[in-house]
Short mmCIF file of N, CA, C and O in Angstrom, two decimals:
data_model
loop_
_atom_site.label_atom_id
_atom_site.label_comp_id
_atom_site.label_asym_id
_atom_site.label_seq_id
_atom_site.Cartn_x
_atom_site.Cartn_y
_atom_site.Cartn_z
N UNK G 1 55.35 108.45 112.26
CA UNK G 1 54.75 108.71 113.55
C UNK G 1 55.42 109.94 114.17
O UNK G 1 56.65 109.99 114.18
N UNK G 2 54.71 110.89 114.67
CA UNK G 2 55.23 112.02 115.11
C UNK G 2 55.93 112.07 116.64
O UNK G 2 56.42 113.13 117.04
N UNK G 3 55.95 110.94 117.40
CA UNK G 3 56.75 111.14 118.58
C UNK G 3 58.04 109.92 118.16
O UNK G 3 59.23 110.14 118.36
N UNK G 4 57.78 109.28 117.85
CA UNK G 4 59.19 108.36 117.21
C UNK G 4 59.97 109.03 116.95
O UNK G 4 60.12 109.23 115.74
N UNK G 5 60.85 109.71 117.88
CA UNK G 5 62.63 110.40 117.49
C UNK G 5 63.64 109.75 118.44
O UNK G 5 63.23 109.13 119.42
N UNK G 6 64.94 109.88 118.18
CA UNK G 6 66.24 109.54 118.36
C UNK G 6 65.58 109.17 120.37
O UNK G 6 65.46 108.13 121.02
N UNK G 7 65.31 110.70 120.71
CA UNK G 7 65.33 110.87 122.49
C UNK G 7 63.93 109.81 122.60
O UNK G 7 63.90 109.51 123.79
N UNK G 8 62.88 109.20 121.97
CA UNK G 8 61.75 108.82 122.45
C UNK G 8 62.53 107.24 122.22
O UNK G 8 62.13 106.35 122.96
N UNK G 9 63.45 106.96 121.37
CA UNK G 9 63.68 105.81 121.19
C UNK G 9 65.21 105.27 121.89
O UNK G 9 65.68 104.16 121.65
N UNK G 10 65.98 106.41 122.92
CA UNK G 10 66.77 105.72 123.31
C UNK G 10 65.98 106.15 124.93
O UNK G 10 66.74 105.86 125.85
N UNK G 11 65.18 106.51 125.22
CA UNK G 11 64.58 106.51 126.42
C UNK G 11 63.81 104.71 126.60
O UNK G 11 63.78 103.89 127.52
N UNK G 12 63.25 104.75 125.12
CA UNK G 12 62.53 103.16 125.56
C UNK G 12 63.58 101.83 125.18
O UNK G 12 63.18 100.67 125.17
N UNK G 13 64.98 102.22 124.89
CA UNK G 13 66.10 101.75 125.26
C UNK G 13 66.58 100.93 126.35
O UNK G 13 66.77 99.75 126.64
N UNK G 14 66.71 102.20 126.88
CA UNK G 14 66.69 102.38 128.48
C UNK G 14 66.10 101.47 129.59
O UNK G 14 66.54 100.71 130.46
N UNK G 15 64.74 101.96 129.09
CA UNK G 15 63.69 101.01 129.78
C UNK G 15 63.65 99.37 129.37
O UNK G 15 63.48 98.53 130.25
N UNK G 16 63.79 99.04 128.16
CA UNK G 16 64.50 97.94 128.30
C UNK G 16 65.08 97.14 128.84
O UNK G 16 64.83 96.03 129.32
N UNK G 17 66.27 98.06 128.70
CA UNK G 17 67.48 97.47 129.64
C UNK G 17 66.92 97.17 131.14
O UNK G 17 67.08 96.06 131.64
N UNK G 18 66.39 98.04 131.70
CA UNK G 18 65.90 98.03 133.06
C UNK G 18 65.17 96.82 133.34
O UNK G 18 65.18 96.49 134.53
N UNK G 19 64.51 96.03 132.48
CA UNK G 19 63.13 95.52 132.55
C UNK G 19 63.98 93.69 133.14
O UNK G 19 63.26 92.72 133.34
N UNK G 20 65.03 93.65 133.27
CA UNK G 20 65.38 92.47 133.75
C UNK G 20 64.67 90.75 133.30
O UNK G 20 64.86 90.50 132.11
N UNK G 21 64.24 90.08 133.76
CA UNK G 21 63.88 88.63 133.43
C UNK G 21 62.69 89.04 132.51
O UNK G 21 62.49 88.15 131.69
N UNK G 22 62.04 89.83 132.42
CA UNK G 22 61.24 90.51 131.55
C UNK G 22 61.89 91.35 130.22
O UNK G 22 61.07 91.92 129.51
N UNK G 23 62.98 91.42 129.94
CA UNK G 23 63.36 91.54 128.77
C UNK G 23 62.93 91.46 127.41
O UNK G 23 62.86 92.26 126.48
N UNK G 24 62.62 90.04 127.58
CA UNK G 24 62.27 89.21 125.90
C UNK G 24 60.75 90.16 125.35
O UNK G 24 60.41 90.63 124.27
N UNK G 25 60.20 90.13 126.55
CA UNK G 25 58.49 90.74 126.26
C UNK G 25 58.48 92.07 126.18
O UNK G 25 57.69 92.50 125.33
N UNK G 26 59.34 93.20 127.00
CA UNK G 26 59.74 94.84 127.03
C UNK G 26 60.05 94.84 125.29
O UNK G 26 59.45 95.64 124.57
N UNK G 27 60.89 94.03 124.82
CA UNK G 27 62.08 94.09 123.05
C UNK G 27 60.72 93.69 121.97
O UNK G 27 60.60 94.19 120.85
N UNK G 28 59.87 92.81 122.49
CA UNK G 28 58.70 92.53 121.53
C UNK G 28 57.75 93.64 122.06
O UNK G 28 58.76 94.26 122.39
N UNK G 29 57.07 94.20 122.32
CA UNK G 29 56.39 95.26 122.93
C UNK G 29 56.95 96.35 122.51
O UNK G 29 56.19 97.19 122.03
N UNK G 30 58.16 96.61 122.56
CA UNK G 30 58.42 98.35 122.20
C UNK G 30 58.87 98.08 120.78
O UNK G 30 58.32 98.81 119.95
N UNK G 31 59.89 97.05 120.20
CA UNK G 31 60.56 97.19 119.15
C UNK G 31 60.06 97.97 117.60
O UNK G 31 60.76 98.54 116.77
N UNK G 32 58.77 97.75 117.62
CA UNK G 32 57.99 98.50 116.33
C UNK G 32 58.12 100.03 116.83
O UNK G 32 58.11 100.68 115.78
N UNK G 33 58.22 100.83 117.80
CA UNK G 33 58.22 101.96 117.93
C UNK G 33 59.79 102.90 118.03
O UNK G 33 60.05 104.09 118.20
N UNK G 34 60.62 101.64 117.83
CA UNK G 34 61.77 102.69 117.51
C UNK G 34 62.66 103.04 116.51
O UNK G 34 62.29 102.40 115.52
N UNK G 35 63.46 103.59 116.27
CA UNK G 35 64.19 104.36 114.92
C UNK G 35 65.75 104.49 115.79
O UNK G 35 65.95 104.73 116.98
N UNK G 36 66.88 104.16 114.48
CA UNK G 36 67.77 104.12 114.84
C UNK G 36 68.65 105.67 115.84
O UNK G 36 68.49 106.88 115.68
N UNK G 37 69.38 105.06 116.62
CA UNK G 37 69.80 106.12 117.58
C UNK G 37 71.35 105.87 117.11
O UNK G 37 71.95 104.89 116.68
N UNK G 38 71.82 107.74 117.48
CA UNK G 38 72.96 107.95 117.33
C UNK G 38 73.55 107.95 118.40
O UNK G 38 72.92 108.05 119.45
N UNK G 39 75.08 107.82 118.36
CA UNK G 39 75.96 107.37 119.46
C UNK G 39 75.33 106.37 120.93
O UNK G 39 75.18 106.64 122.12
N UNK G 40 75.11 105.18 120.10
CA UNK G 40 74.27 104.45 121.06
C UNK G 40 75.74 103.55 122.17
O UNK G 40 75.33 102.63 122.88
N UNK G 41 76.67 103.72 122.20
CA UNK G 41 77.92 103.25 122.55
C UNK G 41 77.38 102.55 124.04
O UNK G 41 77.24 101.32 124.03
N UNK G 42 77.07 103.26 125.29
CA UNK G 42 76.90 103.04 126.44
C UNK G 42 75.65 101.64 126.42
O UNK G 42 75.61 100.68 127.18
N UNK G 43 74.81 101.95 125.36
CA UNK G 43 73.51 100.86 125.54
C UNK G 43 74.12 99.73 125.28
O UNK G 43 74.18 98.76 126.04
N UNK G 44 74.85 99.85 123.62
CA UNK G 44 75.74 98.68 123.02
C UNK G 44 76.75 97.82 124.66
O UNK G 44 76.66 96.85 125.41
N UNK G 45 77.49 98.82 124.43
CA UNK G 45 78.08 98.68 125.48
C UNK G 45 77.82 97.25 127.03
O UNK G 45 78.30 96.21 127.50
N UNK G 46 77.01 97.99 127.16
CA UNK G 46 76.28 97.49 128.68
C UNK G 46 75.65 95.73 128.25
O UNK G 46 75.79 94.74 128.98
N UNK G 47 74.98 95.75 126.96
CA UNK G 47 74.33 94.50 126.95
C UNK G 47 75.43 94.10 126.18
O UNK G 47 74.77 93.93 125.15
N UNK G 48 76.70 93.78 125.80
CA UNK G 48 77.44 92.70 125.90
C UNK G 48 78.57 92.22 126.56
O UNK G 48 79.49 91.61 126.01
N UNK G 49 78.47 92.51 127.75
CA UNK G 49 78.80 92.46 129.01
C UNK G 49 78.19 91.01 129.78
O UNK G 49 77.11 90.44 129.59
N UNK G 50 79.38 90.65 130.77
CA UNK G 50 78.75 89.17 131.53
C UNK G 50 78.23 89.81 132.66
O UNK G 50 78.80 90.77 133.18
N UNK G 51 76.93 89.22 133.16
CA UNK G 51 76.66 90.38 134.45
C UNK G 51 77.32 89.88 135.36
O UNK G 51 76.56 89.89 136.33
N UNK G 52 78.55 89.33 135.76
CA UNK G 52 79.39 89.53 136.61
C UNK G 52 80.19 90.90 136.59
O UNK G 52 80.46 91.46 137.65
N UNK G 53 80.51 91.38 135.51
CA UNK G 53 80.47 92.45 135.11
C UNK G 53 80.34 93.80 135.36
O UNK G 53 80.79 94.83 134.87
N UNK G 54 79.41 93.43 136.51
CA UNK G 54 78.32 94.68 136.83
C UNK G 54 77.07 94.99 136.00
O UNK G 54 76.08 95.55 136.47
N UNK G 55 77.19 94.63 134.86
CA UNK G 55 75.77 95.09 133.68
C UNK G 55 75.32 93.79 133.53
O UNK G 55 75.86 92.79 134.00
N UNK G 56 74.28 93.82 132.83
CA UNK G 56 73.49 92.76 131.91
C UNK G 56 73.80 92.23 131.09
O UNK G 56 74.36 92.61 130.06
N UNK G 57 73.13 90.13 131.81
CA UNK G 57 73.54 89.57 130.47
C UNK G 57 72.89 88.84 129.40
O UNK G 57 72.84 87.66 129.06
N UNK G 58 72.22 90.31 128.82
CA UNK G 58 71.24 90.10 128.02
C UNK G 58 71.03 89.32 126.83
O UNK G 58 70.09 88.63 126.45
N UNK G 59 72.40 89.68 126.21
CA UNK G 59 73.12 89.03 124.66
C UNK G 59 73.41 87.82 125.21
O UNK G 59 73.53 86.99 124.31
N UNK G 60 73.57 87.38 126.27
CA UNK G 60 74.20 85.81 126.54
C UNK G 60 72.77 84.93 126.80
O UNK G 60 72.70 83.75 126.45
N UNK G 61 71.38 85.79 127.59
CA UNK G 61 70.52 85.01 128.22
C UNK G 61 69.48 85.05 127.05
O UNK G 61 68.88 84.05 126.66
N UNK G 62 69.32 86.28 126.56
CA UNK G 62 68.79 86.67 125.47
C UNK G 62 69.03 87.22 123.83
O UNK G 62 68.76 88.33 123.37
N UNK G 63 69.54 86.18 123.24
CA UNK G 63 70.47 86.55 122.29
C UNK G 63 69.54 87.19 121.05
O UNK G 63 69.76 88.28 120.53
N UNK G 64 68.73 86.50 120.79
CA UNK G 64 67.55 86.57 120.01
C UNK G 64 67.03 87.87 120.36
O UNK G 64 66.52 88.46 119.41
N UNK G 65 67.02 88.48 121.45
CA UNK G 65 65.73 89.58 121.34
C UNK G 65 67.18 90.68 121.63
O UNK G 65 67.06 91.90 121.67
N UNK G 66 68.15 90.14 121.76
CA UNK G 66 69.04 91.74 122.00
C UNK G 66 69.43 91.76 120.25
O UNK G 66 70.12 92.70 119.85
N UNK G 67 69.12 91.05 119.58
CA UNK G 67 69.71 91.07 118.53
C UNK G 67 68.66 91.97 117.52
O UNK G 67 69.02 92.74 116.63
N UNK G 68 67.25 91.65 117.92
CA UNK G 68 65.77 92.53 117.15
C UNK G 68 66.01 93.55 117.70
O UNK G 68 65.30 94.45 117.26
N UNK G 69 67.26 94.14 119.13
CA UNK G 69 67.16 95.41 119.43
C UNK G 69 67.75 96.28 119.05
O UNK G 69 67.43 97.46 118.88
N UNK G 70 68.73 95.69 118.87
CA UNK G 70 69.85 96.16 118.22
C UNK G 70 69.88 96.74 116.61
O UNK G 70 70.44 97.74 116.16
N UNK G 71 69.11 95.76 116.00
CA UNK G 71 68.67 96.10 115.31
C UNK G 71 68.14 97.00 114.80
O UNK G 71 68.51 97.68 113.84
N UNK G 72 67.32 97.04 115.36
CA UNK G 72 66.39 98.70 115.27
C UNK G 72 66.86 100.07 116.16
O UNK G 72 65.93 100.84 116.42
N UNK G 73 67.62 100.29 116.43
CA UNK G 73 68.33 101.19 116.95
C UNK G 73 69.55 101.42 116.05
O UNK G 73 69.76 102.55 115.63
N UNK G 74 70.17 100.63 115.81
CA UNK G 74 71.79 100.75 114.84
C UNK G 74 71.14 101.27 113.34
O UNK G 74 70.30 100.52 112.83
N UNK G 75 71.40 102.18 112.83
CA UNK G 75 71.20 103.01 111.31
C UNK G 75 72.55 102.46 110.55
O UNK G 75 73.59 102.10 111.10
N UNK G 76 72.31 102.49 109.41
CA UNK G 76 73.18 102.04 108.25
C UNK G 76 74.06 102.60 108.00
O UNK G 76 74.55 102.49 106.87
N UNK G 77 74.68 103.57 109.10
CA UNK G 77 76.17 104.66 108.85
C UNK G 77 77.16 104.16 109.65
O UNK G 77 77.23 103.99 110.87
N UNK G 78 78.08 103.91 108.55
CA UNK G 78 79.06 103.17 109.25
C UNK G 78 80.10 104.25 110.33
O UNK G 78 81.02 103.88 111.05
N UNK G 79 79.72 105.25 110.17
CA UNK G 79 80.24 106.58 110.73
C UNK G 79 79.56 106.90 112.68
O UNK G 79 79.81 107.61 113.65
N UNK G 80 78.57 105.75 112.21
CA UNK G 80 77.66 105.90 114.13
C UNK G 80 77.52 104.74 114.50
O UNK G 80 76.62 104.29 115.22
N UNK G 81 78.40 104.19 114.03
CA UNK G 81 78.51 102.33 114.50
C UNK G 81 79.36 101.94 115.90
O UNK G 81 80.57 101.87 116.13
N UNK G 82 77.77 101.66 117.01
CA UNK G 82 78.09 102.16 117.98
C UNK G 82 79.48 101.16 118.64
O UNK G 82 79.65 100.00 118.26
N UNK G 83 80.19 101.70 119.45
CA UNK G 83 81.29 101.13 120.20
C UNK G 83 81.12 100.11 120.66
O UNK G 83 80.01 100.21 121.17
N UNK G 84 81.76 98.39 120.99
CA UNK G 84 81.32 97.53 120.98
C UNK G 84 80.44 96.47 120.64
O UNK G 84 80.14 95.36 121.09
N UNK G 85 80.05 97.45 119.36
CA UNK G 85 78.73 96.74 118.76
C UNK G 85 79.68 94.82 118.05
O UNK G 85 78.97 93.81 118.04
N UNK G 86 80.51 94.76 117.79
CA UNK G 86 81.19 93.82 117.08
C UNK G 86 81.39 92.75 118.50
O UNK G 86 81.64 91.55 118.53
N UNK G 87 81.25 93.43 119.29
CA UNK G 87 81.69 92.37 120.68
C UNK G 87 80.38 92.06 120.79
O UNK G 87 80.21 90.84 120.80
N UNK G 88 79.66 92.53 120.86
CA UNK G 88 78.13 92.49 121.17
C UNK G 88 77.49 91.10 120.81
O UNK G 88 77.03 90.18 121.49
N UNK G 89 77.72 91.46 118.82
CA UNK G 89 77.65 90.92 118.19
C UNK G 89 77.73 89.17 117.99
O UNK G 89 77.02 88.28 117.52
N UNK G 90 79.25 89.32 118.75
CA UNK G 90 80.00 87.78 118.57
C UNK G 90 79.15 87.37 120.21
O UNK G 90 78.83 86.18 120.17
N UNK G 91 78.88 87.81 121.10
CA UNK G 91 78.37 87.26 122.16
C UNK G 91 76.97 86.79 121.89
O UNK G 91 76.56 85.72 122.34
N UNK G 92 76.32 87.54 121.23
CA UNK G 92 74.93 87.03 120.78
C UNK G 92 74.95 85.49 119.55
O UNK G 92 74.12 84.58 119.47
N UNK G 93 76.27 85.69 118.71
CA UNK G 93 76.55 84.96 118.26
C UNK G 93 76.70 83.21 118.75
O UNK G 93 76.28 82.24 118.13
N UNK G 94 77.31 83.22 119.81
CA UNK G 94 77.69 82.29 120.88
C UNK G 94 76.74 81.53 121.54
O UNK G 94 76.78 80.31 121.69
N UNK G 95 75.64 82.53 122.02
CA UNK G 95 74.86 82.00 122.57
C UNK G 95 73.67 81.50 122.04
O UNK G 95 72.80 80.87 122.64
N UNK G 96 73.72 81.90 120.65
CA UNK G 96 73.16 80.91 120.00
C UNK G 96 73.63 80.91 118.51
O UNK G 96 73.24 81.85 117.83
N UNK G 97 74.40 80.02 117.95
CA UNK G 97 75.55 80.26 116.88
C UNK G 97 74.18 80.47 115.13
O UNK G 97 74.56 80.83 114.02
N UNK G 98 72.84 80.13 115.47
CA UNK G 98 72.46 79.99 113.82
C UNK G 98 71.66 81.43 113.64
O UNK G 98 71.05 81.69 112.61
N UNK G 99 71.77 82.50 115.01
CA UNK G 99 71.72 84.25 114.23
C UNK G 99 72.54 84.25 113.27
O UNK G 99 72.28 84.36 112.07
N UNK G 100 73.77 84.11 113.88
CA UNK G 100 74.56 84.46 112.55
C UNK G 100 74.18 84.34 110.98
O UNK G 100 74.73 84.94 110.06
N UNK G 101 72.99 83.32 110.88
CA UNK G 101 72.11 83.42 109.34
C UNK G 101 71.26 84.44 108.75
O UNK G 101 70.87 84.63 107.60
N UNK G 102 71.04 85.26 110.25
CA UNK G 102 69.54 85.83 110.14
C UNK G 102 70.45 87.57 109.40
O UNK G 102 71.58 87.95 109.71
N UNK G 103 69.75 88.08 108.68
CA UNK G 103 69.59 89.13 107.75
C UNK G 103 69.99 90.46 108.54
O UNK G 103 70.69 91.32 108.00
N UNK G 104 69.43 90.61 110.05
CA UNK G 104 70.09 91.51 111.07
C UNK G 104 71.59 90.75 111.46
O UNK G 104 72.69 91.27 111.28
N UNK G 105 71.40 89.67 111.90
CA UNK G 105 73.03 89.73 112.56
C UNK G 105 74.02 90.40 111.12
O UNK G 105 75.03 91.09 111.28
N UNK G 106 73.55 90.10 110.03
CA UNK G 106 74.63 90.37 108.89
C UNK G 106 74.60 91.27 109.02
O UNK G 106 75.53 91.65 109.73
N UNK G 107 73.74 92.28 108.57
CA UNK G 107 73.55 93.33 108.43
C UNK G 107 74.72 94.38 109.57
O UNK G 107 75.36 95.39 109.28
N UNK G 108 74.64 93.60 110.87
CA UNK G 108 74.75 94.83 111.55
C UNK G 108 76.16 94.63 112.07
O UNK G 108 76.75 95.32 112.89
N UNK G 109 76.68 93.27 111.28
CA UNK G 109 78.32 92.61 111.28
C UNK G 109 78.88 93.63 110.17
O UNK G 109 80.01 94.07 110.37
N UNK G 110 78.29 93.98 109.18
CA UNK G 110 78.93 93.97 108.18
C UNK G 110 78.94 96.01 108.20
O UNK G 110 79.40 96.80 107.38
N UNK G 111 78.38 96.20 109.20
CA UNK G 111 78.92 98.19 109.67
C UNK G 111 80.04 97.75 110.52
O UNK G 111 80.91 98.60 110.72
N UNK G 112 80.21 96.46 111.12
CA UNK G 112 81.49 96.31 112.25
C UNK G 112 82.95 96.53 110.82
O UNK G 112 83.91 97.30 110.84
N UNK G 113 82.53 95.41 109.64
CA UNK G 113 83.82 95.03 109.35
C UNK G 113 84.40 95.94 108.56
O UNK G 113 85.56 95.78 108.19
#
């Protein structure tokens, strides 16, 4: 697809994040249109966070759909494996312990280890 790049896919990132109790439906709705982003640190970042925090607590309320997001944004270089992604990880883990089976949580554990 010719507008699917790095900037079209951490813009609908973004918007994501923004989309609050509407989350789950923004991550099913955009997720087919994006491609992994480099130095995604700040996005990682932000959603595994308690929103006492100040940020969103997306990975805790929504573990399942931060995990299809994550997904598709994180690329297979262990060289752009964004910052906090391993914290991220174990919080999505928590909040619901049987991702840890699913083919993404591995996948995107195993650029952490």
């Amino acid at each position: 697809m010719k507008f699917r790049t790095e900037l079209v896919s951490r813009s609908f990132a973004h918007l994501i994040e923004k989309s609050g109790d509407n989350f789950p439906d923004a991550v099913r709705t955009i997720v087919s249109l994006l491609k992994p982003v480099a130095h995604l640190d700040m996005i990682t970042y932000r959603l595994s966070k308690d929103a006492e925090e100040g940020t969103s607590d997306f990975a805790q309320r929504f573990p399942a759909e931060t995990l299809q997001l994550l997904n598709s944004l994180v690329a297979d270089d262990k060289s752009q494996v964004p910052y906090e992604l391993g914290k991220a990880l174990e919080v999505i883990a928590e909040a619901d312990p049987k991702l840890r089976q699913t083919k993404e949580w591995r996948r995107l554990i195993n650029l952490v280890d």
